[in-house]
PDB file of N, CA and C in Angstrom:
ATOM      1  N   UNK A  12     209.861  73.612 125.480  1.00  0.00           N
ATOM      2  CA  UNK A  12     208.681  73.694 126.331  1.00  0.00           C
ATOM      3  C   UNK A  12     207.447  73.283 125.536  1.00  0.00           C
ATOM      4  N   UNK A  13     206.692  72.429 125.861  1.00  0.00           N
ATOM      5  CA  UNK A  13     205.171  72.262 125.402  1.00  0.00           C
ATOM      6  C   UNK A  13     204.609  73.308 125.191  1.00  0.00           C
ATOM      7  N   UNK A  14     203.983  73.506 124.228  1.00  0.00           N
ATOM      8  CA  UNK A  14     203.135  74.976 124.109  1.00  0.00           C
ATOM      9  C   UNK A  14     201.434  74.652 124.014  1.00  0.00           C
ATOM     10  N   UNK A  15     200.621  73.080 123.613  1.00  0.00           N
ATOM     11  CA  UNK A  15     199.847  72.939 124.139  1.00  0.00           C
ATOM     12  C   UNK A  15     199.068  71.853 124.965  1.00  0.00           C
ATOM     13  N   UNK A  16     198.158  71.815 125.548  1.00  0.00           N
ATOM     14  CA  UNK A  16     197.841  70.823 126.379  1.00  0.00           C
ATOM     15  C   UNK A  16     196.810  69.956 125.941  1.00  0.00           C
ATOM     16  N   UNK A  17     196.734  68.508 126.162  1.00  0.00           N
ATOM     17  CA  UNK A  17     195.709  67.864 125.503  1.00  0.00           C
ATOM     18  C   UNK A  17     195.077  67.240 126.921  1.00  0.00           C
ATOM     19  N   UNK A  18     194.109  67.564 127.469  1.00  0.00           N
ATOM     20  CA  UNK A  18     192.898  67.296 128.868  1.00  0.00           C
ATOM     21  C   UNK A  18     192.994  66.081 128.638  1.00  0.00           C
ATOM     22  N   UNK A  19     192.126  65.516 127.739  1.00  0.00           N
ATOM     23  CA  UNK A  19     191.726  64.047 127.566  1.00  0.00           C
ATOM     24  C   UNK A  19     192.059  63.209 126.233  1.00  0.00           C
ATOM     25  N   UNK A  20     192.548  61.983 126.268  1.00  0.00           N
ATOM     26  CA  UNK A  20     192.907  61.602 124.913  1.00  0.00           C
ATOM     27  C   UNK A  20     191.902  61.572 123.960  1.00  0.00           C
ATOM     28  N   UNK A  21     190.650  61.596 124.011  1.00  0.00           N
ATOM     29  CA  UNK A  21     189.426  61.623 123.574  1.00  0.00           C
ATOM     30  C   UNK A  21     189.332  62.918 122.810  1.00  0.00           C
ATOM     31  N   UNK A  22     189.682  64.108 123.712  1.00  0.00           N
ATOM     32  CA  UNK A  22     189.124  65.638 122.913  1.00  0.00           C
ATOM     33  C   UNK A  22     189.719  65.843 121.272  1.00  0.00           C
ATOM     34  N   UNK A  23     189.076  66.973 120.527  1.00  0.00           N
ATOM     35  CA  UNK A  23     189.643  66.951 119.341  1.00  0.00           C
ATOM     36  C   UNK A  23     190.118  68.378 119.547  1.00  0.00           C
ATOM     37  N   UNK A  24     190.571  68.958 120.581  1.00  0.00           N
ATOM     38  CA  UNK A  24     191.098  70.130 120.339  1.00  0.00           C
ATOM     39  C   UNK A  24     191.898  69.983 121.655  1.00  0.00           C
ATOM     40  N   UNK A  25     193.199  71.083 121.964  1.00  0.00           N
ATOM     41  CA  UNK A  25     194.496  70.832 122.699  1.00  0.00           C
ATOM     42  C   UNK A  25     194.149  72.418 122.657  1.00  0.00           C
ATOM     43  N   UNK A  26     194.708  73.104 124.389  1.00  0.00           N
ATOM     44  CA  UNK A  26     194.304  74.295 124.686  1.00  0.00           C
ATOM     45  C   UNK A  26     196.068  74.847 124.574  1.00  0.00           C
ATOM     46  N   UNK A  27     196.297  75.971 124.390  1.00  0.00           N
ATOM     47  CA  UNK A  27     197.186  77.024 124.000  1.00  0.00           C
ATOM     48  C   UNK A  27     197.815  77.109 125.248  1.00  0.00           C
ATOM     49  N   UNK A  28     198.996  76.923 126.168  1.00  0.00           N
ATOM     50  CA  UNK A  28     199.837  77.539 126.913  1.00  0.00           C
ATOM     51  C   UNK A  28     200.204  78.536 127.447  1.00  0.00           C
ATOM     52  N   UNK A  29     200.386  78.835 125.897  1.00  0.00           N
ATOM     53  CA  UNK A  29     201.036  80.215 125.537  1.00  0.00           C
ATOM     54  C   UNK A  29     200.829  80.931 124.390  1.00  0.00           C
ATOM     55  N   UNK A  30     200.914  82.106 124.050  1.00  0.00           N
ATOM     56  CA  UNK A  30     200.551  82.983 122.634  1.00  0.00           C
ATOM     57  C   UNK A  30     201.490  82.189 121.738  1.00  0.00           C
ATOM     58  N   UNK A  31     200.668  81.819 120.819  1.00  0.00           N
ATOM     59  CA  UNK A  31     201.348  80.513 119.450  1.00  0.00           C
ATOM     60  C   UNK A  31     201.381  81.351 118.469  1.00  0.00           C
ATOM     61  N   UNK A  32     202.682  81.721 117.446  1.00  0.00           N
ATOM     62  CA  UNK A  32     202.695  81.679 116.193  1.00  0.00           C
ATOM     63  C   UNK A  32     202.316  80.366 115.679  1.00  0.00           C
ATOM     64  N   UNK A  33     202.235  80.684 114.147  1.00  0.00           N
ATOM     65  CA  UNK A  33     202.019  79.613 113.253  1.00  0.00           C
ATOM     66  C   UNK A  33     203.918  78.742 113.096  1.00  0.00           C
ATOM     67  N   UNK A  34     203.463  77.527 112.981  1.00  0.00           N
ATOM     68  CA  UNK A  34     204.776  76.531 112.892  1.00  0.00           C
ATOM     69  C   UNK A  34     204.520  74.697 114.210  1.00  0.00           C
ATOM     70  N   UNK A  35     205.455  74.517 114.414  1.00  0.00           N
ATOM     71  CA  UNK A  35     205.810  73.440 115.014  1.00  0.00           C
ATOM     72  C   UNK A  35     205.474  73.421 116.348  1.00  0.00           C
ATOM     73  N   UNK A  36     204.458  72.815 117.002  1.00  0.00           N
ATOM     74  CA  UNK A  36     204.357  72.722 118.618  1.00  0.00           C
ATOM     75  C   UNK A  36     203.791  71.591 118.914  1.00  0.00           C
ATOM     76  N   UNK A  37     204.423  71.419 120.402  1.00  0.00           N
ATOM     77  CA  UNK A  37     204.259  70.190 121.278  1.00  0.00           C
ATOM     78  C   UNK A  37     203.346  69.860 121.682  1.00  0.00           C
ATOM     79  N   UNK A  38     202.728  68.785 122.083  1.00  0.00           N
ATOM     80  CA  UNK A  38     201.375  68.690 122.822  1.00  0.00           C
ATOM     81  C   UNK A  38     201.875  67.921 123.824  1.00  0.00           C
ATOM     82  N   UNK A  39     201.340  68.234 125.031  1.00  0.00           N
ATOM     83  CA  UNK A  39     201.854  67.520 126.303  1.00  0.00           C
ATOM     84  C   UNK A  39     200.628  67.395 126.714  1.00  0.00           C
ATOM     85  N   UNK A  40     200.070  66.210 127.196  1.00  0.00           N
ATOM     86  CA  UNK A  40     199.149  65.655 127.642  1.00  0.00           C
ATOM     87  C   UNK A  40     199.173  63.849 128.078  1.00  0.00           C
ATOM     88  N   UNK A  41     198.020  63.397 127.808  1.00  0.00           N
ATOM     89  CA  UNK A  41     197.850  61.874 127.947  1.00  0.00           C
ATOM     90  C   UNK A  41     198.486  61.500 126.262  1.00  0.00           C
ATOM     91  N   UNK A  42     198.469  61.963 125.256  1.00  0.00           N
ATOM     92  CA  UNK A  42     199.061  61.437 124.236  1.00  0.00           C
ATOM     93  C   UNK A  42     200.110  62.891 124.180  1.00  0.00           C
ATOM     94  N   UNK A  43     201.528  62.412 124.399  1.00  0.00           N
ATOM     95  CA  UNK A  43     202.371  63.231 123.500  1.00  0.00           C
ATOM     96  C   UNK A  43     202.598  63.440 122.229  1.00  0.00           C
ATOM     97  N   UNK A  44     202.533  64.353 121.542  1.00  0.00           N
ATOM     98  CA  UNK A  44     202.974  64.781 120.025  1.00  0.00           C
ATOM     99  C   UNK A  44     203.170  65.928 119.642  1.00  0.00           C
ATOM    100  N   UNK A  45     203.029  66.416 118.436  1.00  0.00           N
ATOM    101  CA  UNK A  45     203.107  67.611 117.894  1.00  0.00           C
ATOM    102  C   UNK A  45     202.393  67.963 116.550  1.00  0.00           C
ATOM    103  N   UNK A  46     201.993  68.773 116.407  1.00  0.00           N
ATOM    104  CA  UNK A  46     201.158  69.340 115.490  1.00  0.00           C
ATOM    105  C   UNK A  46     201.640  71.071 115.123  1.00  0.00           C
ATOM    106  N   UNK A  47     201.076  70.992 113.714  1.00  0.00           N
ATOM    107  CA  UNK A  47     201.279  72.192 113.112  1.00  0.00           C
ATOM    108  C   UNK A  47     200.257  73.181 113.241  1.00  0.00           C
ATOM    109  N   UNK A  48     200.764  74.081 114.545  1.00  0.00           N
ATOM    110  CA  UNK A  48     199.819  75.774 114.506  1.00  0.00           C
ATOM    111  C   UNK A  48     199.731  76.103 113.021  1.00  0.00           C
ATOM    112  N   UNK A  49     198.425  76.456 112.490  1.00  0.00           N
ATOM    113  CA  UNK A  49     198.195  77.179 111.351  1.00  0.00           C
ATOM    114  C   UNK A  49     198.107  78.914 111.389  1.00  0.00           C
ATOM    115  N   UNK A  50     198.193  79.364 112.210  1.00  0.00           N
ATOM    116  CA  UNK A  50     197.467  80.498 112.940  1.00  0.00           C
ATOM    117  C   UNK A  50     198.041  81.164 113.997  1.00  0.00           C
ATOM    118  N   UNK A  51     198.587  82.279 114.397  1.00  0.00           N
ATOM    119  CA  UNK A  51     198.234  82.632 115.815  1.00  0.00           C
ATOM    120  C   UNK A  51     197.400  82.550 116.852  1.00  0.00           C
ATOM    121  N   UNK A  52     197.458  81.721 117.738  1.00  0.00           N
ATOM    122  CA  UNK A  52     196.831  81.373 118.724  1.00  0.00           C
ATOM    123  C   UNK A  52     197.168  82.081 119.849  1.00  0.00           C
ATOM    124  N   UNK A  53     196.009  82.860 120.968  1.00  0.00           N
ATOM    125  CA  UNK A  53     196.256  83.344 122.223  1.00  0.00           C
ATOM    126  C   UNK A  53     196.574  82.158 122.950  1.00  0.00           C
ATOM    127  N   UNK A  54     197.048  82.334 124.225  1.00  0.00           N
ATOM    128  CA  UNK A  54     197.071  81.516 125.390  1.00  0.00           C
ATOM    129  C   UNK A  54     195.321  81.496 125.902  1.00  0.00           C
ATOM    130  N   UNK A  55     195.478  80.290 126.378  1.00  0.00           N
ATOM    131  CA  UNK A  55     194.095  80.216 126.724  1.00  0.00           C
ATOM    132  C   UNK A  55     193.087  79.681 125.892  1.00  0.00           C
ATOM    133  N   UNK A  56     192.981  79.186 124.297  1.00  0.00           N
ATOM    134  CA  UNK A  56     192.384  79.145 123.515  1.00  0.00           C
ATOM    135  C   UNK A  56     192.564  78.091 122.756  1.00  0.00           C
ATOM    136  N   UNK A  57     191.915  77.401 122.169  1.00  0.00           N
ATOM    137  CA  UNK A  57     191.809  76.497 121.505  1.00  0.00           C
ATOM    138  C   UNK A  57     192.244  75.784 120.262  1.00  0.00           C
ATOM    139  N   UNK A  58     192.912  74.719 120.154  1.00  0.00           N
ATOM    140  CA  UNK A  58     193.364  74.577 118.959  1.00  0.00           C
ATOM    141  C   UNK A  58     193.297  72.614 118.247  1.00  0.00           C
ATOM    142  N   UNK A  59     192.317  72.532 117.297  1.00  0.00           N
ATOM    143  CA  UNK A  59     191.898  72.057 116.479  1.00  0.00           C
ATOM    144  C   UNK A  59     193.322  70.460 116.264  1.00  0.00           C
ATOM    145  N   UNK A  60     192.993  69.390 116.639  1.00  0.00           N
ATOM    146  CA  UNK A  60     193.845  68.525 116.679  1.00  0.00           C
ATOM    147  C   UNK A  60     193.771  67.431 115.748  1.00  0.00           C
ATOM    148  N   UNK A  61     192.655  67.538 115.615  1.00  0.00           N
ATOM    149  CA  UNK A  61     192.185  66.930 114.585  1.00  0.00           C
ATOM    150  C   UNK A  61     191.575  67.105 112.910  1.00  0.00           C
ATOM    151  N   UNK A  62     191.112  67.224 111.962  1.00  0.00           N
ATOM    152  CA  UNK A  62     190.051  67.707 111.157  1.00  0.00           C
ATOM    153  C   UNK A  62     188.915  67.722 112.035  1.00  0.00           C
ATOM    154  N   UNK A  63     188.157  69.010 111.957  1.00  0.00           N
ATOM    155  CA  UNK A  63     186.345  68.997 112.804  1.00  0.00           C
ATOM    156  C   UNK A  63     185.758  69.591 111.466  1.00  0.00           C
ATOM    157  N   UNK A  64     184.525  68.697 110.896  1.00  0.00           N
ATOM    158  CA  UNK A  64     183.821  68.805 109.713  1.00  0.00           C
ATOM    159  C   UNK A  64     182.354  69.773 110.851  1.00  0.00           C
ATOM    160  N   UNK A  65     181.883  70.622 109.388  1.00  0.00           N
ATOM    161  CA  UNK A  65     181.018  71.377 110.291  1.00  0.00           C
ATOM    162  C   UNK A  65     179.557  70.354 110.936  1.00  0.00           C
ATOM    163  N   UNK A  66     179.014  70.784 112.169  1.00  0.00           N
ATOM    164  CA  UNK A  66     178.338  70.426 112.550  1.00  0.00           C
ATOM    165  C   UNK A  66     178.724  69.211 113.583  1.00  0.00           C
ATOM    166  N   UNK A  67     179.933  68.778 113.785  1.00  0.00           N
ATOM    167  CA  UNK A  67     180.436  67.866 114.274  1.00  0.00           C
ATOM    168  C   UNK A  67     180.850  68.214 115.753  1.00  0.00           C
ATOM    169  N   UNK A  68     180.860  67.710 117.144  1.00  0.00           N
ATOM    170  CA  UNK A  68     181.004  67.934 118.110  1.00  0.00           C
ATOM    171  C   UNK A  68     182.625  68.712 118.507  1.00  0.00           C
ATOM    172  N   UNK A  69     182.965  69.907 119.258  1.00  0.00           N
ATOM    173  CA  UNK A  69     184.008  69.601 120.016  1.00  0.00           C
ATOM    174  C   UNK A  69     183.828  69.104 121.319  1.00  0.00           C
ATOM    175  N   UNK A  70     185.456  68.430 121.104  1.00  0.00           N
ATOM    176  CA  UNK A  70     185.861  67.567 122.871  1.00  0.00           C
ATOM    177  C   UNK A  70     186.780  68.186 122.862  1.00  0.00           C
ATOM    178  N   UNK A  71     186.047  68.701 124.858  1.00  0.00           N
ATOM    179  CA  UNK A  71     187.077  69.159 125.674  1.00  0.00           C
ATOM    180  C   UNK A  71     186.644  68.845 126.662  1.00  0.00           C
ATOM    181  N   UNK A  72     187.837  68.546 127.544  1.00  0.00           N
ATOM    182  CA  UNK A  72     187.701  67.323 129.420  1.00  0.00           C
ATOM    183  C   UNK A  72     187.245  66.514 128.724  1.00  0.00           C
ATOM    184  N   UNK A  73     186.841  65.779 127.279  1.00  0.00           N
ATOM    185  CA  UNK A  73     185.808  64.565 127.410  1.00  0.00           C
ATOM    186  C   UNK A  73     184.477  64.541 127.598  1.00  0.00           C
ATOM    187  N   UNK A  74     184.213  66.181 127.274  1.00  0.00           N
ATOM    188  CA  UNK A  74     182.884  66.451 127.100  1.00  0.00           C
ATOM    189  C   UNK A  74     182.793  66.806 125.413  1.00  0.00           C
ATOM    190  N   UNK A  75     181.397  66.721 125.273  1.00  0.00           N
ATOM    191  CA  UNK A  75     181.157  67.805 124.127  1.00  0.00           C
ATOM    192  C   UNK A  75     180.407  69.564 124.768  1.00  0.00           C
ATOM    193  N   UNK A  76     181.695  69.989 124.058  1.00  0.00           N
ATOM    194  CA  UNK A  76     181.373  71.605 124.714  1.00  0.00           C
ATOM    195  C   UNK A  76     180.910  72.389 123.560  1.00  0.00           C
ATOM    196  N   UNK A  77     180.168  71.833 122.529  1.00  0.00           N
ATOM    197  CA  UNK A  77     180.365  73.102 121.434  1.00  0.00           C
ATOM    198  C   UNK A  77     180.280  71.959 119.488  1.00  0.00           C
ATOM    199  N   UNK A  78     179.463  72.315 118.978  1.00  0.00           N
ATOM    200  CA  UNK A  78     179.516  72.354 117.602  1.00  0.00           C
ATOM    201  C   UNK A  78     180.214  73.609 116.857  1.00  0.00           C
ATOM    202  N   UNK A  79     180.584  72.894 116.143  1.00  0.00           N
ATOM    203  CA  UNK A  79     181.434  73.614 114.945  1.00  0.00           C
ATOM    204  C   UNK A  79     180.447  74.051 113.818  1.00  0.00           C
ATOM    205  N   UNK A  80     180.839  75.299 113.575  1.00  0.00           N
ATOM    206  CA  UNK A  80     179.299  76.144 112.394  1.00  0.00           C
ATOM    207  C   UNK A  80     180.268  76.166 111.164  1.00  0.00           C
ATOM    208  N   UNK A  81     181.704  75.625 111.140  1.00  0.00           N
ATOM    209  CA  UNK A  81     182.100  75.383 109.594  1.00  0.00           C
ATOM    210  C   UNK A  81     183.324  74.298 109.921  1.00  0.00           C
ATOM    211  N   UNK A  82     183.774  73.771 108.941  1.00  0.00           N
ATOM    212  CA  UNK A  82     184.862  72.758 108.796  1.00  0.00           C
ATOM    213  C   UNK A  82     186.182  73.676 109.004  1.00  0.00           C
ATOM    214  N   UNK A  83     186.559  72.796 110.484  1.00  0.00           N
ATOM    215  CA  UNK A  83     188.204  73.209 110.855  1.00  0.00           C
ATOM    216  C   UNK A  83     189.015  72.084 110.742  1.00  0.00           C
ATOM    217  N   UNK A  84     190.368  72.852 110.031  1.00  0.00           N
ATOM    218  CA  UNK A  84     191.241  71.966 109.691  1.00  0.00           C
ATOM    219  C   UNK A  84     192.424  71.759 111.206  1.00  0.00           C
ATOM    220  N   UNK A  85     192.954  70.730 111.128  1.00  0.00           N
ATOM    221  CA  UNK A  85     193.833  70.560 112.068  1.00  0.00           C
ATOM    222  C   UNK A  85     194.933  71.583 112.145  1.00  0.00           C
ATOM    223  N   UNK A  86     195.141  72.133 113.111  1.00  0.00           N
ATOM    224  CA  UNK A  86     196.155  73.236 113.206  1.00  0.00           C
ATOM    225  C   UNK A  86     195.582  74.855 113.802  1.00  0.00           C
ATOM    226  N   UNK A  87     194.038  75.025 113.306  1.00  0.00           N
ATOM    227  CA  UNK A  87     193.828  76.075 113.275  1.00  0.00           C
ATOM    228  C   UNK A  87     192.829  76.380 114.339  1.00  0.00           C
ATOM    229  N   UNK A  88     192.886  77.389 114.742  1.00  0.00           N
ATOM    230  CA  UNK A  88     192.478  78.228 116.080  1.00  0.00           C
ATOM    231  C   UNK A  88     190.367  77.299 116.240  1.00  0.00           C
ATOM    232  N   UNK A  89     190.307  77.235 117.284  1.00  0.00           N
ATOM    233  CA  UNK A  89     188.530  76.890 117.485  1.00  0.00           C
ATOM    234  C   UNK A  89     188.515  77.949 118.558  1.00  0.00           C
ATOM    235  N   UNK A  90     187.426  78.618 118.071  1.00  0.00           N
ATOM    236  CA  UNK A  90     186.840  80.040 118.718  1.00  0.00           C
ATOM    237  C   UNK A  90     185.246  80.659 118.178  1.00  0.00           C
ATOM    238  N   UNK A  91     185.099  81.567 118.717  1.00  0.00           N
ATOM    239  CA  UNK A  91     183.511  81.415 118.708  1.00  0.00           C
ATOM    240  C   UNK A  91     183.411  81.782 117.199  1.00  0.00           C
ATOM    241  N   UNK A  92     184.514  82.251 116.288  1.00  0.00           N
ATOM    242  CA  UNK A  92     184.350  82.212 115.088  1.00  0.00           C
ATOM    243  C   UNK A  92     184.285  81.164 113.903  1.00  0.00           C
ATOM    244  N   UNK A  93     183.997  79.674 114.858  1.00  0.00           N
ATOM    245  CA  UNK A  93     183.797  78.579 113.939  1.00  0.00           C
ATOM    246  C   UNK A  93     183.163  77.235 114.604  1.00  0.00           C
ATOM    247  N   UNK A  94     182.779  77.906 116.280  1.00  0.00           N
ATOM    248  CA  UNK A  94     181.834  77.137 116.972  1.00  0.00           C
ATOM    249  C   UNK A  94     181.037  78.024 117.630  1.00  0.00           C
ATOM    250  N   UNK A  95     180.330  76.842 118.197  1.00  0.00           N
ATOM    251  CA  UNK A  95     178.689  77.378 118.913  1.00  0.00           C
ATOM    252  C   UNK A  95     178.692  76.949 120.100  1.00  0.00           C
ATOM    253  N   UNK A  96     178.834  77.243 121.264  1.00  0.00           N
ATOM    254  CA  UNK A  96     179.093  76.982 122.603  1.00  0.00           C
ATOM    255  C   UNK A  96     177.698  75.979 123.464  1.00  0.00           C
ATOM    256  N   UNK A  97     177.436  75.104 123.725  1.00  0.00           N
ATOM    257  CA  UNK A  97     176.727  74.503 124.154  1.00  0.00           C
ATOM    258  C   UNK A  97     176.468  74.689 125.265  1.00  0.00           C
ATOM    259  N   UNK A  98     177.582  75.638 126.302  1.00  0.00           N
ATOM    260  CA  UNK A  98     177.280  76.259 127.939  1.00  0.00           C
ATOM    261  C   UNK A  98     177.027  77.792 127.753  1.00  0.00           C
ATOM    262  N   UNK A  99     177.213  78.166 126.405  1.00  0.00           N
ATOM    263  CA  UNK A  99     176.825  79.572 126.706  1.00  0.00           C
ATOM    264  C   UNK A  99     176.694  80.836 125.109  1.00  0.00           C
ATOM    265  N   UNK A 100     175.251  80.157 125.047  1.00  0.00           N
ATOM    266  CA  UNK A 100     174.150  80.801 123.999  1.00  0.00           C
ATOM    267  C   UNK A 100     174.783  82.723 124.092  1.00  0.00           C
ATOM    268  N   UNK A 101     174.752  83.134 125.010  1.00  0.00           N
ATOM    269  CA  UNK A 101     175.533  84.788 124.777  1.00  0.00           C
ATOM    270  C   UNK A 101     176.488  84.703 123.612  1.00  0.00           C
ATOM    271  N   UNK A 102     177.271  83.519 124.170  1.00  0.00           N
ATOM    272  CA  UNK A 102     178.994  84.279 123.299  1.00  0.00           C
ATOM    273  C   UNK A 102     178.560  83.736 121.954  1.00  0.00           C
ATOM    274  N   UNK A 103     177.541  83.354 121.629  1.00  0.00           N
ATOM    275  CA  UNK A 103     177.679  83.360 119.562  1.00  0.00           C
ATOM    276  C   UNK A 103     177.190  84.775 119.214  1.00  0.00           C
ATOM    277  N   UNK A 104     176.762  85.765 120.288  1.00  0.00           N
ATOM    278  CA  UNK A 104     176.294  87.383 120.055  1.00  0.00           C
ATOM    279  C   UNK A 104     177.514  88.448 120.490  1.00  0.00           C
ATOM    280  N   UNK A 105     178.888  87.896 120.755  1.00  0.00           N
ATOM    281  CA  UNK A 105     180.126  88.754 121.378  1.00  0.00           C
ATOM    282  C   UNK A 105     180.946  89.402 119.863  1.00  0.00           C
ATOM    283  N   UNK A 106     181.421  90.511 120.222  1.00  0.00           N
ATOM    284  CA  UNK A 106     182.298  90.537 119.357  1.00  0.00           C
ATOM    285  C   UNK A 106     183.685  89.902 119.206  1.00  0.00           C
ATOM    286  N   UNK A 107     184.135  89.375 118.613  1.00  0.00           N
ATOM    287  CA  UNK A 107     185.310  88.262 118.664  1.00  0.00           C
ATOM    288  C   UNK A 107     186.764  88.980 118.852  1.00  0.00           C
ATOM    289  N   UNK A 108     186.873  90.273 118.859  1.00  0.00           N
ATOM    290  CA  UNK A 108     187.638  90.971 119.171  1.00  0.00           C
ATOM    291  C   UNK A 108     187.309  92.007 120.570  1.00  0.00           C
ATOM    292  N   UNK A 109     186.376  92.596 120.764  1.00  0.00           N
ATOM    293  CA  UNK A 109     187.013  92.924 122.016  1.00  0.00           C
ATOM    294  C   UNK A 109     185.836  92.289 123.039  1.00  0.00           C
ATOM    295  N   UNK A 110     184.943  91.221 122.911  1.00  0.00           N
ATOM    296  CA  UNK A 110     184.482  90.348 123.916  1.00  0.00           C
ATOM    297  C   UNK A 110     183.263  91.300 124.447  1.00  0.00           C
ATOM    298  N   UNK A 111     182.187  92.463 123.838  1.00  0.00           N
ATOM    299  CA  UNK A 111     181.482  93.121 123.537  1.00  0.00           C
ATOM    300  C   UNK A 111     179.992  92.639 123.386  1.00  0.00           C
ATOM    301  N   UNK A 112     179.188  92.735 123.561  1.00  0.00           N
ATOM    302  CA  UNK A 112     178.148  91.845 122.980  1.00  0.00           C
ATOM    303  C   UNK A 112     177.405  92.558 122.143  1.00  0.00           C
ATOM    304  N   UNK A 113     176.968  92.009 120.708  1.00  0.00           N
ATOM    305  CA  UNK A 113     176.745  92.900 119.405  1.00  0.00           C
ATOM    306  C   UNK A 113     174.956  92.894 119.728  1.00  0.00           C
ATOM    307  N   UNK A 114     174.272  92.261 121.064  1.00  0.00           N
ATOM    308  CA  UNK A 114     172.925  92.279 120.819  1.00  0.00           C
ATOM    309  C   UNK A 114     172.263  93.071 121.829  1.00  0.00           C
ATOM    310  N   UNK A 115     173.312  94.166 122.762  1.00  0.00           N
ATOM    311  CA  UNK A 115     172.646  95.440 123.157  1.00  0.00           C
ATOM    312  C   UNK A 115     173.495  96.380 122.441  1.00  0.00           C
ATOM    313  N   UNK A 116     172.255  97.895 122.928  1.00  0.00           N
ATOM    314  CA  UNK A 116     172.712  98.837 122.331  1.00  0.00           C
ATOM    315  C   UNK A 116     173.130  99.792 123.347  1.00  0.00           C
ATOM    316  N   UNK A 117     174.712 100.077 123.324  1.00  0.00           N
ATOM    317  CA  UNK A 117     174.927 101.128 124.246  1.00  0.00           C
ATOM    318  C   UNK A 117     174.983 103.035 124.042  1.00  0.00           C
ATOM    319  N   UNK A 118     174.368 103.374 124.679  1.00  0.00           N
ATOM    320  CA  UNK A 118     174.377 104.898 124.253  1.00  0.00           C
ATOM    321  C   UNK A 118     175.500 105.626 125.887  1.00  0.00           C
TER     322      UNK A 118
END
């Protein structure tokens, strides 16, 4: 089974299927191949197809959705812990674990 999907041949990242260990997976899209998960990856989430040097755009649909705030290597997870969302200034203030936002204070 394919475990991730590539939108556009253009993007530099291929979205997760399914919950990825690290190892060998498929990409099913407009270019078929395979690439090496570095990482556990959720379903739903993003994964790095290329080298992305920091400051450099991600593509996804063939948009740019997001700069990268450090250099990702091919294989490894893109999440708000190594980009900056260009549709949505909140999530660089979330907690990356339980999706929280670290810039109110709840009592």
């Amino acid at each position: 089974m394919e475990s991730l999907f590539l939108i556009d041949k253009n993007d530099n990242v291929a979205t997760a299927l399914l919950d990825l260990d690290p190892g060998k997976k498929t990409i099913l899209g407009e270019v078929k191949s395979a690439i090496e998960v570095k990482e556990k990856i959720m379903s739903g989430h993003k994964v790095a197809i290329t080298d992305i040097k920091e400051g450099m755009q991600i593509i996804k649909y063939n948009t740019n959705i997001g700069i990268a705030t450090k250099d990702i290597k091919k294989g490894e997870h893109v999440h708000l812990h190594n980009m900056k969302s260009n549709y949505d200034e909140r999530s660089s203030k979330m907690d990356l674990t339980t999706g929280a936002p670290k810039d109110a204070l709840y009592k």
